[in-house]
Structures are given as structure tokens and as C-alpha cells.
Amino acid sequence: MTEQRPGEHMAAEISQQPAILAGIVERQAEIAEVAEAISKRPPRFALLAARGSSDHAALYAKYLIEVLLGLPCGLVSPSTATLYGARPDLRDVLFITVSQSGGSPDLIEVTETARRQGALTVSVTNTPESPLRAAAELGVDIGAGLEKAVAATKTYSATLLSLYLLIDAVRGGKGEDAEKLGELAQQTLDGSEEGVRRAVDRYRFVDRVLTTGRGYSYATALEGSLKLAETSYLAARAYSGADLLHGPVAAVDGETAVLAVTSQGHGVGAMQEVLEAVGKRGADVLAVGSASADVPAALRIGVAPSAEEVAPILEILPIQRIALGLSLARGGDPDSPRGLLKVTKTR
């Protein structure tokens, strides 16, 4: 029996993403059926429930719902229902629960509670036979296939795309900005190999990393921070570019590596002041994104250009490879991070 190499599963699943994204685009008619059911019951506002990487995908969806649908949207705290017994009036509310496994007890319970309280509940999961799917009235299957690595990679990007296609279809869109994402993902992976290698060499001995982004890219900053923490055990923190200037920038110095997510669109203009500020404090800045060449940075990794709304699906790809590379360079195995399981059950 061939011994598994460290990081083998994570590397394979990162590489599978272009094909998975292309497959989701081909299946968008299934997602459009869910969107049609939502459109028949127009919500007053939307709520999202999630944990871990799925929570970052939910934040991405929050931006989509507020910008594309013009609806107020919030991220719920499941414990208000599971631990404190809160039972808010959720009539005419869209309640979307995002979970790759569909098995976390708190997410199942809060979805059941929301449904009883009158919400239109939708599960977005990679496990269509899961208890979460049974708890929700409607369901979106992201179809990423079995994920063996503990650190989520392909399920994360597949969740982002599924959420985009769902929300775009609710507003009457046909997913035009997502049509070429499979090709763009492959271009991004192929075109970023050298930059990823240089980033791993440059930051393999760093202990403190700060990730930052604005708008849609804030979700990428959060997910990037999580990937670095869980695979390489780095002291990684994520901030919105705006929040970073409201205090945390004081802790930035020459020992700090800053990973800035900067893609074309409204967000990159807002990041200029942020990166100038951390640069003045001596931070070593790595810029990742389709606008990485337009901001001050010590190292840049480009990403294939796309509509701003779908850029996070591409931005995360080289960051996943950086997390993989740093873990291996530091003697770790990202497929078996200490203290972590593939499915985390909380209440």
C-alpha cells in the first residue's frame, strides 16, 4: 500500500477546482429552480447561518444579497436559538444555512427553528442527504464531491459559486459573469505558480500574518487567515481594510506580514490608504488579486480578471496553495492538522 504524502489530498483538491466550478455552471438550472421558489415568496430581508469556512462564504453571500438584491441581510448567531431559546418572528424572511457537511447540530437546530418561526429556509451544502437538507424547505447541492483534506478548499469555492448563481438567479440573472469561471480558475492556478513559490520562500519563517480586504474580498481575507492558521499554525488575523485603520494598524510593524486581497472593482480603491499605512509601519505586503499590480506591495500574485462579484471565487485559489506550501515548508501535514476533524459538531 502506497504511503500517503503530506498534503497530497489538499493539493489534489485545489487542482480539482476548475473542473468543479465548470460543472456547477453547467448545473445552474438546478439552482435556478430554487431561486424561482424564493422569488415566489419575496422576502423582507435575509439571514444567513454558518460556521468556519462556510461562515466566510455566508459573508460573501451577505454582500451579494445587499448589493444585488437590495435587501437587508444579517449573519445570525445560532446560539441565540440553541442555547438561549430565542424565537424571533421570521415570517417573510429568507433564511439560508451554509454548511459543507450539513451535520453540525447547531446549524440543523437553528434551521428547524427558523422554519417553525415562518422563514423560508434554504440549505446550501455538499451533502444533499444530510440532516441539514432534511431540516430546510429548499436545498442547493454544491456538488464538489468527497473532500478528504481537513482544510476546506474545493467545497469553499464551490459554495461561493453556488451562492452567487442562486442570488443572481433570484434577481433574474442568467449567471453570465460566471460562465467562464472554470477556465479563469485554471488560468489563475497556472499563472500563480511562480508567485506562490516565491511567497512560500519569503514567508516560511514568519510567525504573524495579517490578512485584509474590502467589499467582496473581505470574505477572502477571512478564509485566507483561517487556512494559514489551521494548516501552518500561524498567528493569523483578518480585518476589513476599514476596520484595520480603526486601531489594529497600531500593532503592525516590521515583523508583520500582510496579505492584502485586491481585485479590480470598488474595493481596490478603498485599499490604497490601508496598504500605504501598513507600508509606512514597515510591514511586508503580499498583494493577491487581479489588481495586485495597482497597489504598493513587496510581492504580488495576479489573479485572472473577472466581474468583482465573482472575484472571491478566484482570489482564494493562490492563497490555498500558499497555505499548503507554507505548511509543508514548515514540516507540517495540512491533511492532518493537529486538533482538527473534518466535521466539527457544535451547539
mmCIF file of C-alpha atoms in Angstrom:
data_model
loop_
_atom_site.group_PDB
_atom_site.id
_atom_site.type_symbol
_atom_site.label_atom_id
_atom_site.label_comp_id
_atom_site.label_asym_id
_atom_site.label_seq_id
_atom_site.Cartn_x
_atom_site.Cartn_y
_atom_site.Cartn_z
ATOM 1 C CA MET A 1 0.000 0.000 0.000
ATOM 2 C CA THR A 2 1.475 3.343 -1.062
ATOM 3 C CA GLU A 3 2.049 5.714 1.847
ATOM 4 C CA GLN A 4 0.173 8.996 1.581
ATOM 5 C CA ARG A 5 2.421 12.005 1.118
ATOM 6 C CA PRO A 6 1.872 15.076 3.364
ATOM 7 C CA GLY A 7 -0.569 17.483 1.741
ATOM 8 C CA GLU A 8 -1.486 15.029 -1.025
ATOM 9 C CA HIS A 9 -5.236 15.394 -0.543
ATOM 10 C CA MET A 10 -5.187 19.173 -0.201
ATOM 11 C CA ALA A 11 -3.025 19.564 -3.307
ATOM 12 C CA ALA A 12 -5.298 17.304 -5.339
ATOM 13 C CA GLU A 13 -8.459 19.068 -4.227
ATOM 14 C CA ILE A 14 -7.059 22.517 -5.005
ATOM 15 C CA SER A 15 -6.291 21.281 -8.517
ATOM 16 C CA GLN A 16 -9.807 19.879 -8.980
ATOM 17 C CA GLN A 17 -11.479 23.261 -8.608
ATOM 18 C CA PRO A 18 -11.535 24.431 -12.259
ATOM 19 C CA ALA A 19 -13.447 21.306 -13.301
ATOM 20 C CA ILE A 20 -15.793 21.532 -10.308
ATOM 21 C CA LEU A 21 -16.596 25.187 -10.984
ATOM 22 C CA ALA A 22 -17.265 24.458 -14.649
ATOM 23 C CA GLY A 23 -19.579 21.634 -13.596
ATOM 24 C CA ILE A 24 -21.582 23.880 -11.286
ATOM 25 C CA VAL A 25 -22.099 26.382 -14.109
ATOM 26 C CA GLU A 26 -23.420 23.549 -16.274
ATOM 27 C CA ARG A 27 -25.884 22.625 -13.495
ATOM 28 C CA GLN A 28 -27.082 26.145 -12.811
ATOM 29 C CA ALA A 29 -30.600 25.282 -13.978
ATOM 30 C CA GLU A 30 -30.993 23.234 -10.771
ATOM 31 C CA ILE A 31 -30.013 26.249 -8.693
ATOM 32 C CA ALA A 32 -32.343 28.470 -10.727
ATOM 33 C CA GLU A 33 -35.280 26.256 -9.679
ATOM 34 C CA VAL A 34 -34.532 27.050 -6.027
ATOM 35 C CA ALA A 35 -34.220 30.733 -6.904
ATOM 36 C CA GLU A 36 -37.629 30.628 -8.609
ATOM 37 C CA ALA A 37 -39.212 29.217 -5.463
ATOM 38 C CA ILE A 38 -37.641 32.053 -3.465
ATOM 39 C CA SER A 39 -38.912 34.645 -5.956
ATOM 40 C CA LYS A 40 -42.463 33.381 -5.469
ATOM 41 C CA ARG A 41 -42.185 34.306 -1.777
ATOM 42 C CA PRO A 42 -40.337 37.673 -1.883
ATOM 43 C CA PRO A 43 -38.585 38.176 1.474
ATOM 44 C CA ARG A 44 -38.489 41.354 3.573
ATOM 45 C CA PHE A 45 -34.879 40.596 4.450
ATOM 46 C CA ALA A 46 -32.433 37.690 4.586
ATOM 47 C CA LEU A 47 -30.487 35.883 7.302
ATOM 48 C CA LEU A 48 -27.523 33.544 6.958
ATOM 49 C CA ALA A 49 -26.277 30.868 9.358
ATOM 50 C CA ALA A 50 -22.912 29.109 9.073
ATOM 51 C CA ARG A 51 -19.697 28.107 10.847
ATOM 52 C CA GLY A 52 -15.996 28.032 9.871
ATOM 53 C CA SER A 53 -15.190 28.351 6.173
ATOM 54 C CA SER A 54 -18.907 28.313 5.432
ATOM 55 C CA ASP A 55 -19.264 31.420 7.587
ATOM 56 C CA HIS A 56 -16.898 33.227 5.232
ATOM 57 C CA ALA A 57 -18.957 32.024 2.276
ATOM 58 C CA ALA A 58 -22.034 33.355 4.080
ATOM 59 C CA LEU A 59 -20.394 36.756 4.470
ATOM 60 C CA TYR A 60 -19.767 36.764 0.714
ATOM 61 C CA ALA A 61 -23.456 35.977 0.203
ATOM 62 C CA LYS A 62 -24.379 38.827 2.548
ATOM 63 C CA TYR A 63 -22.603 41.284 0.246
ATOM 64 C CA LEU A 64 -24.325 39.738 -2.784
ATOM 65 C CA ILE A 65 -27.771 39.948 -1.205
ATOM 66 C CA GLU A 66 -27.335 43.540 -0.072
ATOM 67 C CA VAL A 67 -25.766 44.770 -3.330
ATOM 68 C CA LEU A 68 -27.523 42.685 -5.987
ATOM 69 C CA LEU A 69 -30.923 42.209 -4.359
ATOM 70 C CA GLY A 70 -31.056 45.405 -2.329
ATOM 71 C CA LEU A 71 -32.248 43.507 0.756
ATOM 72 C CA PRO A 72 -31.084 43.966 4.341
ATOM 73 C CA CYS A 73 -29.105 40.882 5.357
ATOM 74 C CA GLY A 74 -27.535 39.645 8.570
ATOM 75 C CA LEU A 75 -25.419 36.792 9.905
ATOM 76 C CA VAL A 76 -27.233 35.022 12.718
ATOM 77 C CA SER A 77 -25.755 33.666 15.939
ATOM 78 C CA PRO A 78 -27.082 30.077 16.147
ATOM 79 C CA SER A 79 -26.561 30.017 19.905
ATOM 80 C CA THR A 80 -29.344 32.559 20.414
ATOM 81 C CA ALA A 81 -31.727 29.789 19.380
ATOM 82 C CA THR A 82 -29.841 26.692 20.563
ATOM 83 C CA LEU A 83 -28.618 27.927 23.961
ATOM 84 C CA TYR A 84 -30.866 30.873 24.784
ATOM 85 C CA GLY A 85 -34.106 29.718 23.239
ATOM 86 C CA ALA A 86 -34.777 32.854 21.187
ATOM 87 C CA ARG A 87 -37.788 32.521 18.900
ATOM 88 C CA PRO A 88 -37.974 35.652 16.688
ATOM 89 C CA ASP A 89 -40.786 36.293 14.232
ATOM 90 C CA LEU A 90 -39.305 35.220 10.886
ATOM 91 C CA ARG A 91 -42.345 35.471 8.649
ATOM 92 C CA ASP A 92 -41.403 36.630 5.128
ATOM 93 C CA VAL A 93 -37.700 36.124 5.876
ATOM 94 C CA LEU A 94 -35.251 34.208 3.683
ATOM 95 C CA PHE A 95 -33.060 32.028 5.926
ATOM 96 C CA ILE A 96 -30.031 30.433 4.229
ATOM 97 C CA THR A 97 -27.900 27.915 6.117
ATOM 98 C CA VAL A 98 -24.467 27.170 4.674
ATOM 99 C CA SER A 99 -22.642 24.005 5.748
ATOM 100 C CA GLN A 100 -20.343 21.796 3.725
ATOM 101 C CA SER A 101 -21.161 18.693 5.775
ATOM 102 C CA GLY A 102 -24.719 19.566 6.769
ATOM 103 C CA GLY A 103 -24.065 17.804 10.062
ATOM 104 C CA SER A 104 -23.470 20.449 12.740
ATOM 105 C CA PRO A 105 -26.217 20.172 15.380
ATOM 106 C CA ASP A 106 -26.478 23.919 15.998
ATOM 107 C CA LEU A 107 -26.990 24.704 12.310
ATOM 108 C CA ILE A 108 -29.613 21.980 11.997
ATOM 109 C CA GLU A 109 -31.459 23.198 15.077
ATOM 110 C CA VAL A 110 -31.394 26.872 14.128
ATOM 111 C CA THR A 111 -32.700 25.968 10.658
ATOM 112 C CA GLU A 112 -35.526 23.916 12.140
ATOM 113 C CA THR A 113 -36.341 26.778 14.497
ATOM 114 C CA ALA A 114 -36.335 29.343 11.680
ATOM 115 C CA ARG A 115 -38.682 27.177 9.631
ATOM 116 C CA ARG A 116 -41.113 26.849 12.547
ATOM 117 C CA GLN A 117 -40.953 30.616 13.020
ATOM 118 C CA GLY A 118 -42.132 31.228 9.464
ATOM 119 C CA ALA A 119 -38.908 31.660 7.469
ATOM 120 C CA LEU A 120 -38.339 30.253 4.007
ATOM 121 C CA THR A 121 -35.335 28.030 4.757
ATOM 122 C CA VAL A 122 -32.663 27.064 2.230
ATOM 123 C CA SER A 123 -29.708 24.754 2.825
ATOM 124 C CA VAL A 124 -26.504 25.112 0.804
ATOM 125 C CA THR A 125 -24.425 22.004 1.380
ATOM 126 C CA ASN A 126 -22.092 19.473 -0.195
ATOM 127 C CA THR A 127 -24.055 16.638 1.424
ATOM 128 C CA PRO A 128 -27.572 16.559 -0.043
ATOM 129 C CA GLU A 129 -28.592 13.587 2.123
ATOM 130 C CA SER A 130 -27.556 15.406 5.324
ATOM 131 C CA PRO A 131 -29.809 16.274 8.291
ATOM 132 C CA LEU A 132 -29.483 19.948 7.368
ATOM 133 C CA ARG A 133 -31.022 19.356 3.955
ATOM 134 C CA ALA A 134 -33.887 17.497 5.617
ATOM 135 C CA ALA A 135 -34.401 20.420 8.009
ATOM 136 C CA ALA A 136 -34.657 23.056 5.255
ATOM 137 C CA GLU A 137 -37.567 23.555 2.885
ATOM 138 C CA LEU A 138 -35.302 24.093 -0.135
ATOM 139 C CA GLY A 139 -31.784 22.920 -0.867
ATOM 140 C CA VAL A 140 -28.819 23.697 -3.103
ATOM 141 C CA ASP A 141 -26.313 20.870 -3.680
ATOM 142 C CA ILE A 142 -22.895 22.375 -4.395
ATOM 143 C CA GLY A 143 -21.687 19.078 -5.897
ATOM 144 C CA ALA A 144 -17.975 19.352 -5.072
ATOM 145 C CA GLY A 145 -17.576 15.635 -4.423
ATOM 146 C CA LEU A 146 -15.971 13.965 -1.418
ATOM 147 C CA GLU A 147 -13.388 16.182 0.259
ATOM 148 C CA LYS A 148 -10.683 14.161 2.039
ATOM 149 C CA ALA A 149 -8.459 17.004 3.252
ATOM 150 C CA VAL A 150 -9.437 18.524 6.599
ATOM 151 C CA ALA A 151 -8.881 22.061 5.304
ATOM 152 C CA ALA A 152 -11.749 23.010 3.000
ATOM 153 C CA THR A 153 -10.642 24.082 -0.477
ATOM 154 C CA LYS A 154 -12.871 22.853 -3.291
ATOM 155 C CA THR A 155 -16.003 22.922 -1.143
ATOM 156 C CA TYR A 156 -15.318 26.561 -0.283
ATOM 157 C CA SER A 157 -15.029 27.808 -3.863
ATOM 158 C CA ALA A 158 -17.944 25.591 -4.930
ATOM 159 C CA THR A 159 -20.080 27.093 -2.159
ATOM 160 C CA LEU A 160 -19.207 30.622 -3.277
ATOM 161 C CA LEU A 161 -20.195 29.904 -6.856
ATOM 162 C CA SER A 162 -23.408 28.157 -5.828
ATOM 163 C CA LEU A 163 -24.392 31.125 -3.666
ATOM 164 C CA TYR A 164 -23.602 33.562 -6.479
ATOM 165 C CA LEU A 165 -25.697 31.640 -9.003
ATOM 166 C CA LEU A 166 -28.568 31.362 -6.518
ATOM 167 C CA ILE A 167 -28.639 35.059 -5.650
ATOM 168 C CA ASP A 168 -28.067 36.157 -9.237
ATOM 169 C CA ALA A 169 -30.982 33.959 -10.360
ATOM 170 C CA VAL A 170 -33.255 35.462 -7.688
ATOM 171 C CA ARG A 171 -32.720 38.865 -9.292
ATOM 172 C CA GLY A 172 -33.446 37.396 -12.730
ATOM 173 C CA GLY A 173 -29.841 36.948 -13.856
ATOM 174 C CA LYS A 174 -28.535 34.117 -16.005
ATOM 175 C CA GLY A 175 -25.107 33.769 -14.427
ATOM 176 C CA GLU A 176 -23.289 35.395 -17.334
ATOM 177 C CA ASP A 177 -20.381 36.604 -15.158
ATOM 178 C CA ALA A 178 -19.782 33.021 -14.016
ATOM 179 C CA GLU A 179 -19.800 31.337 -17.429
ATOM 180 C CA LYS A 180 -16.008 31.163 -17.820
ATOM 181 C CA LEU A 181 -15.047 30.619 -14.181
ATOM 182 C CA GLY A 182 -13.721 27.124 -14.814
ATOM 183 C CA GLU A 183 -11.310 28.474 -17.425
ATOM 184 C CA LEU A 184 -10.409 31.503 -15.294
ATOM 185 C CA ALA A 185 -9.708 29.269 -12.315
ATOM 186 C CA GLN A 186 -7.298 27.174 -14.364
ATOM 187 C CA GLN A 187 -5.608 30.326 -15.658
ATOM 188 C CA THR A 188 -5.257 31.568 -12.101
ATOM 189 C CA LEU A 189 -3.744 28.330 -10.813
ATOM 190 C CA ASP A 190 -1.346 28.048 -13.759
ATOM 191 C CA GLY A 191 -0.381 31.720 -13.722
ATOM 192 C CA SER A 192 0.236 31.973 -9.990
ATOM 193 C CA GLU A 193 2.620 29.034 -9.522
ATOM 194 C CA GLU A 194 5.802 31.129 -9.512
ATOM 195 C CA GLY A 195 4.302 33.792 -7.270
ATOM 196 C CA VAL A 196 3.130 31.147 -4.790
ATOM 197 C CA ARG A 197 6.595 29.587 -4.731
ATOM 198 C CA ARG A 198 8.178 32.965 -4.024
ATOM 199 C CA ALA A 199 5.638 33.709 -1.297
ATOM 200 C CA VAL A 200 6.331 30.386 0.422
ATOM 201 C CA ASP A 201 10.083 31.048 0.316
ATOM 202 C CA ARG A 202 9.598 34.583 1.624
ATOM 203 C CA TYR A 203 7.195 33.832 4.470
ATOM 204 C CA ARG A 204 8.123 30.317 5.620
ATOM 205 C CA PHE A 205 9.664 31.635 8.839
ATOM 206 C CA VAL A 206 7.093 34.319 9.615
ATOM 207 C CA ASP A 207 5.036 33.923 12.798
ATOM 208 C CA ARG A 208 2.499 36.715 12.475
ATOM 209 C CA VAL A 209 0.270 37.302 9.444
ATOM 210 C CA LEU A 210 -2.500 39.815 8.974
ATOM 211 C CA THR A 211 -4.935 39.422 6.088
ATOM 212 C CA THR A 212 -7.120 42.236 4.813
ATOM 213 C CA GLY A 213 -9.567 43.125 2.064
ATOM 214 C CA ARG A 214 -12.602 45.290 1.344
ATOM 215 C CA GLY A 215 -16.051 44.543 -0.017
ATOM 216 C CA TYR A 216 -16.450 41.114 -1.550
ATOM 217 C CA SER A 217 -12.765 40.428 -0.936
ATOM 218 C CA TYR A 218 -13.153 40.680 2.827
ATOM 219 C CA ALA A 219 -14.524 37.130 2.793
ATOM 220 C CA THR A 220 -11.324 36.018 1.041
ATOM 221 C CA ALA A 221 -9.200 37.705 3.703
ATOM 222 C CA LEU A 222 -11.095 35.838 6.424
ATOM 223 C CA GLU A 223 -10.846 32.497 4.659
ATOM 224 C CA GLY A 224 -7.161 33.070 3.894
ATOM 225 C CA SER A 225 -6.477 33.771 7.556
ATOM 226 C CA LEU A 226 -8.234 30.570 8.573
ATOM 227 C CA LYS A 227 -6.314 28.496 6.039
ATOM 228 C CA LEU A 228 -2.967 29.838 7.259
ATOM 229 C CA ALA A 229 -3.890 29.256 10.895
ATOM 230 C CA GLU A 230 -5.235 25.721 10.521
ATOM 231 C CA THR A 231 -2.558 24.379 8.165
ATOM 232 C CA SER A 232 0.595 26.248 9.266
ATOM 233 C CA TYR A 233 -0.367 27.185 12.847
ATOM 234 C CA LEU A 234 0.390 30.835 12.173
ATOM 235 C CA ALA A 235 -0.900 33.621 14.387
ATOM 236 C CA ALA A 236 -3.158 34.914 11.623
ATOM 237 C CA ARG A 237 -5.798 37.618 11.975
ATOM 238 C CA ALA A 238 -8.151 39.059 9.378
ATOM 239 C CA TYR A 239 -9.552 42.581 9.240
ATOM 240 C CA SER A 240 -11.606 44.553 6.819
ATOM 241 C CA GLY A 241 -9.410 47.279 5.384
ATOM 242 C CA ALA A 242 -11.663 49.850 7.042
ATOM 243 C CA ASP A 243 -11.505 48.193 10.466
ATOM 244 C CA LEU A 244 -7.745 47.796 10.205
ATOM 245 C CA LEU A 245 -7.324 51.567 10.259
ATOM 246 C CA HIS A 246 -9.582 51.857 13.312
ATOM 247 C CA GLY A 247 -6.975 50.594 15.769
ATOM 248 C CA PRO A 248 -5.340 47.274 14.776
ATOM 249 C CA VAL A 249 -2.872 49.059 12.483
ATOM 250 C CA ALA A 250 -1.068 50.186 15.651
ATOM 251 C CA ALA A 251 0.112 46.586 16.165
ATOM 252 C CA VAL A 252 1.641 46.365 12.675
ATOM 253 C CA ASP A 253 5.435 46.572 12.460
ATOM 254 C CA GLY A 254 8.405 45.218 10.538
ATOM 255 C CA GLU A 255 7.751 41.707 11.878
ATOM 256 C CA THR A 256 4.261 41.608 10.377
ATOM 257 C CA ALA A 257 3.405 40.014 7.033
ATOM 258 C CA VAL A 258 0.285 41.486 5.462
ATOM 259 C CA LEU A 259 -1.658 39.527 2.852
ATOM 260 C CA ALA A 260 -3.853 42.027 1.017
ATOM 261 C CA VAL A 261 -6.633 40.843 -1.291
ATOM 262 C CA THR A 262 -7.026 43.408 -4.055
ATOM 263 C CA SER A 263 -9.200 42.689 -7.074
ATOM 264 C CA GLN A 264 -10.499 45.074 -9.693
ATOM 265 C CA GLY A 265 -13.591 46.982 -8.685
ATOM 266 C CA HIS A 266 -14.728 49.325 -5.922
ATOM 267 C CA GLY A 267 -12.774 47.524 -3.203
ATOM 268 C CA VAL A 268 -9.270 48.140 -4.524
ATOM 269 C CA GLY A 269 -9.570 51.928 -4.383
ATOM 270 C CA ALA A 270 -10.519 51.664 -0.746
ATOM 271 C CA MET A 271 -7.428 49.546 -0.055
ATOM 272 C CA GLN A 272 -4.871 52.116 -1.228
ATOM 273 C CA GLU A 273 -4.849 54.082 2.029
ATOM 274 C CA VAL A 274 -4.742 50.871 4.051
ATOM 275 C CA LEU A 275 -1.666 49.490 2.308
ATOM 276 C CA GLU A 276 0.114 52.819 2.414
ATOM 277 C CA ALA A 277 -0.478 52.888 6.176
ATOM 278 C CA VAL A 278 0.852 49.382 6.857
ATOM 279 C CA GLY A 279 3.755 50.002 4.478
ATOM 280 C CA LYS A 280 4.795 53.061 6.478
ATOM 281 C CA ARG A 281 4.860 50.880 9.586
ATOM 282 C CA GLY A 282 7.336 48.514 7.931
ATOM 283 C CA ALA A 283 5.013 45.610 7.136
ATOM 284 C CA ASP A 284 5.942 43.219 4.346
ATOM 285 C CA VAL A 285 2.942 43.267 1.989
ATOM 286 C CA LEU A 286 1.862 40.423 -0.304
ATOM 287 C CA ALA A 287 -0.885 41.546 -2.691
ATOM 288 C CA VAL A 288 -3.131 38.865 -4.226
ATOM 289 C CA GLY A 289 -5.773 39.590 -6.822
ATOM 290 C CA SER A 290 -6.471 40.959 -10.270
ATOM 291 C CA ALA A 291 -5.488 44.456 -9.073
ATOM 292 C CA SER A 292 -2.339 43.365 -7.235
ATOM 293 C CA ALA A 293 -0.185 45.320 -9.685
ATOM 294 C CA ASP A 294 -2.001 48.551 -8.757
ATOM 295 C CA VAL A 295 -1.162 48.658 -5.036
ATOM 296 C CA PRO A 296 2.079 49.103 -3.058
ATOM 297 C CA ALA A 297 3.466 45.646 -2.192
ATOM 298 C CA ALA A 298 6.729 43.745 -1.813
ATOM 299 C CA LEU A 299 5.343 40.732 -3.676
ATOM 300 C CA ARG A 300 2.361 40.374 -5.996
ATOM 301 C CA ILE A 301 0.344 37.405 -7.214
ATOM 302 C CA GLY A 302 -2.067 38.103 -10.038
ATOM 303 C CA VAL A 303 -5.481 36.536 -10.488
ATOM 304 C CA ALA A 304 -7.421 36.266 -13.735
ATOM 305 C CA PRO A 305 -9.673 39.344 -14.162
ATOM 306 C CA SER A 306 -13.388 38.843 -13.637
ATOM 307 C CA ALA A 307 -16.500 40.693 -12.548
ATOM 308 C CA GLU A 308 -15.980 41.950 -8.992
ATOM 309 C CA GLU A 309 -18.939 39.909 -7.724
ATOM 310 C CA VAL A 310 -17.251 36.598 -8.586
ATOM 311 C CA ALA A 311 -13.629 37.577 -7.918
ATOM 312 C CA PRO A 312 -13.535 35.866 -4.476
ATOM 313 C CA ILE A 313 -14.014 32.505 -6.212
ATOM 314 C CA LEU A 314 -10.674 33.058 -7.953
ATOM 315 C CA GLU A 315 -8.797 35.059 -5.293
ATOM 316 C CA ILE A 316 -8.776 32.217 -2.809
ATOM 317 C CA LEU A 317 -7.032 29.757 -5.158
ATOM 318 C CA PRO A 318 -3.424 31.003 -4.853
ATOM 319 C CA ILE A 319 -3.957 31.637 -1.132
ATOM 320 C CA GLN A 320 -4.930 27.995 -0.665
ATOM 321 C CA ARG A 321 -1.702 26.999 -2.379
ATOM 322 C CA ILE A 322 0.297 29.367 -0.191
ATOM 323 C CA ALA A 323 -1.226 27.750 2.903
ATOM 324 C CA LEU A 324 -0.376 24.315 1.526
ATOM 325 C CA GLY A 325 3.177 25.319 0.640
ATOM 326 C CA LEU A 326 3.870 27.026 3.968
ATOM 327 C CA SER A 327 2.601 24.029 5.907
ATOM 328 C CA LEU A 328 4.879 21.664 4.019
ATOM 329 C CA ALA A 329 7.859 24.058 4.221
ATOM 330 C CA ARG A 330 7.409 24.281 7.992
ATOM 331 C CA GLY A 331 7.399 20.487 8.341
ATOM 332 C CA GLY A 332 3.651 20.021 8.715
ATOM 333 C CA ASP A 333 0.965 17.993 7.005
ATOM 334 C CA PRO A 334 -2.054 20.108 6.044
ATOM 335 C CA ASP A 335 -4.104 16.938 5.532
ATOM 336 C CA SER A 336 -3.798 16.169 9.251
ATOM 337 C CA PRO A 337 -3.719 19.466 11.172
ATOM 338 C CA ARG A 338 -3.429 18.953 14.903
ATOM 339 C CA GLY A 339 -6.618 19.035 16.915
ATOM 340 C CA LEU A 340 -8.972 19.282 13.917
ATOM 341 C CA LEU A 341 -11.594 16.970 12.448
ATOM 342 C CA LYS A 342 -13.316 17.175 9.075
ATOM 343 C CA VAL A 343 -16.748 17.684 10.662
ATOM 344 C CA THR A 344 -16.917 19.908 13.742
ATOM 345 C CA LYS A 345 -20.114 19.496 15.751
ATOM 346 C CA THR A 346 -21.113 22.438 17.945
ATOM 347 C CA ARG A 347 -24.168 23.591 19.790
#
